């Protein structure tokens, strides 16, 4: 049952059903960690289905589910064995259909994750390619002849070379884990099969897809060396990765996928495009390609008004140039939780609350990662319990992503309500203090992070200037102001990212991230929404 809270403003008129994605608030569910219905310690579709009323109560418009497919288990579901099935850990196709039906009845859209860059090494295609180098399936991957050294200098994002040997001495490409061989999209059979996958799930009522590694798929046809060694830049891959990412042919794939979605009105595509050049990222959202491509700059920015301001203004400009809305991201399943990134403890919590108000004020579509509405910190996972291949392939030098994937705390019981009473241990250990962040506890607290998010989402729906308006950005020292205008009203989101108190021009306070806000005065690490009179 959804928690109770005081009445909130009536929402403004929503976007039409066919373009809902332009301003939708999308809630990302890491399925394995959301809600366990059968007591095996693993979140599942039935568990998610039982928590749909919570998402309605919170005020989101859609949910994106991380991969639900049968998987080899090497990378959290992103090594897919069968794209048109459900992993038995999560249920079956009927469970997903029931989830979609319930979500639709509640006014929620369901977006699935699709992984076109690579498969599992247990996928039937790859197994056939290993068994017979002359099999047609072999042309669907990147193989190179046996030699003493790998074919080029390409590196895996998870550490080490991007090439591994097959039992017969060939090399095969994997830009992630060795258990995730990259597909060769120059083989027409690959494109045809994925289009069949899209239709399979669209026929079951889903409203779109988040596309993993959407900037990948095609690699340099000559397998030439990258000009630089792999080193993540501040905002994504740049020229040093010129041969492995962002090849021009990839855009033809999205034009074909867009045509498939156009056969199903009201469906959408949002791409993971991790490129340093935001103008290049926006090209993936041209009118005949994907509907959205993530803007990750806020996710990768430090706590600085100038950096945040540039991240917002450059995204608004880049996506406006192609007529697409911005899809904003502050947290996801691949990055440390905001509270920890922003300093941890009380400071990190205050900053995460303030950043949330900025996110939900901006025009476009904010994506919320499950648990961020609770101001969860990055959990400490013992090394022996870690599952992430990043940790293991780096020999422990990189902590990995397990800490942001720990199960969701629902109540204040010992198991935080993730599984039924008496269930097996959860797939990742729950920290001893996790109940302090529980939904049941925060829903009773008028000053909690959960209450703040719910009120922000209600106000966003009620005020057209928020989310669906236009925005201008101003930075004055440590103070970032985003002025949002729409339907005859103006709302300013003012964020003090400095260490001292800031003076703020007047207006009616709609919402503040801290109770310490006073008229005209904004404490450090605090944000406020002001309605101009």
PDB file of C-alpha atoms in Angstrom, residues 157 215 225-247 273-278 280-281 297 300:
ATOM      1  CA  UNK A 157      36.016  -0.437 -20.339  1.00  0.00           C
ATOM      2  CA  UNK A 215      26.966   5.114 -29.415  1.00  0.00           C
ATOM      3  CA  UNK A 225      44.379   1.383 -33.405  1.00  0.00           C
ATOM      4  CA  UNK A 226      42.770   4.033 -31.262  1.00  0.00           C
ATOM      5  CA  UNK A 227      44.891   7.197 -31.293  1.00  0.00           C
ATOM      6  CA  UNK A 228      45.082   7.323 -27.497  1.00  0.00           C
ATOM      7  CA  UNK A 229      45.045   5.006 -24.548  1.00  0.00           C
ATOM      8  CA  UNK A 230      41.739   4.537 -22.782  1.00  0.00           C
ATOM      9  CA  UNK A 231      41.253   7.221 -20.153  1.00  0.00           C
ATOM     10  CA  UNK A 232      37.721   8.356 -19.277  1.00  0.00           C
ATOM     11  CA  UNK A 233      37.324  12.071 -19.851  1.00  0.00           C
ATOM     12  CA  UNK A 234      35.190  14.240 -17.595  1.00  0.00           C
ATOM     13  CA  UNK A 235      32.087  13.998 -19.737  1.00  0.00           C
ATOM     14  CA  UNK A 236      32.543  10.868 -21.857  1.00  0.00           C
ATOM     15  CA  UNK A 237      34.562   9.374 -24.689  1.00  0.00           C
ATOM     16  CA  UNK A 238      36.432  11.694 -26.995  1.00  0.00           C
ATOM     17  CA  UNK A 239      38.863  11.502 -29.935  1.00  0.00           C
ATOM     18  CA  UNK A 240      41.123   9.052 -28.100  1.00  0.00           C
ATOM     19  CA  UNK A 241      38.418   6.420 -28.706  1.00  0.00           C
ATOM     20  CA  UNK A 242      37.745   7.386 -32.326  1.00  0.00           C
ATOM     21  CA  UNK A 243      37.844   3.827 -33.701  1.00  0.00           C
ATOM     22  CA  UNK A 244      35.536   2.157 -31.187  1.00  0.00           C
ATOM     23  CA  UNK A 245      32.688   4.626 -30.641  1.00  0.00           C
ATOM     24  CA  UNK A 246      30.403   6.965 -32.551  1.00  0.00           C
ATOM     25  CA  UNK A 247      30.933   5.589 -36.050  1.00  0.00           C
ATOM     26  CA  UNK A 273      25.403   8.005 -25.433  1.00  0.00           C
ATOM     27  CA  UNK A 274      28.579   8.594 -23.389  1.00  0.00           C
ATOM     28  CA  UNK A 275      30.436  11.061 -25.592  1.00  0.00           C
ATOM     29  CA  UNK A 276      32.416  14.093 -24.469  1.00  0.00           C
ATOM     30  CA  UNK A 277      30.959  16.311 -27.203  1.00  0.00           C
ATOM     31  CA  UNK A 278      27.374  17.099 -26.234  1.00  0.00           C
ATOM     32  CA  UNK A 280      27.404  14.800 -30.944  1.00  0.00           C
ATOM     33  CA  UNK A 281      25.203  13.300 -28.219  1.00  0.00           C
ATOM     34  CA  UNK A 297      26.970  16.104 -17.615  1.00  0.00           C
ATOM     35  CA  UNK A 300      29.614  13.640 -13.969  1.00  0.00           C
TER      36      UNK A 300
END
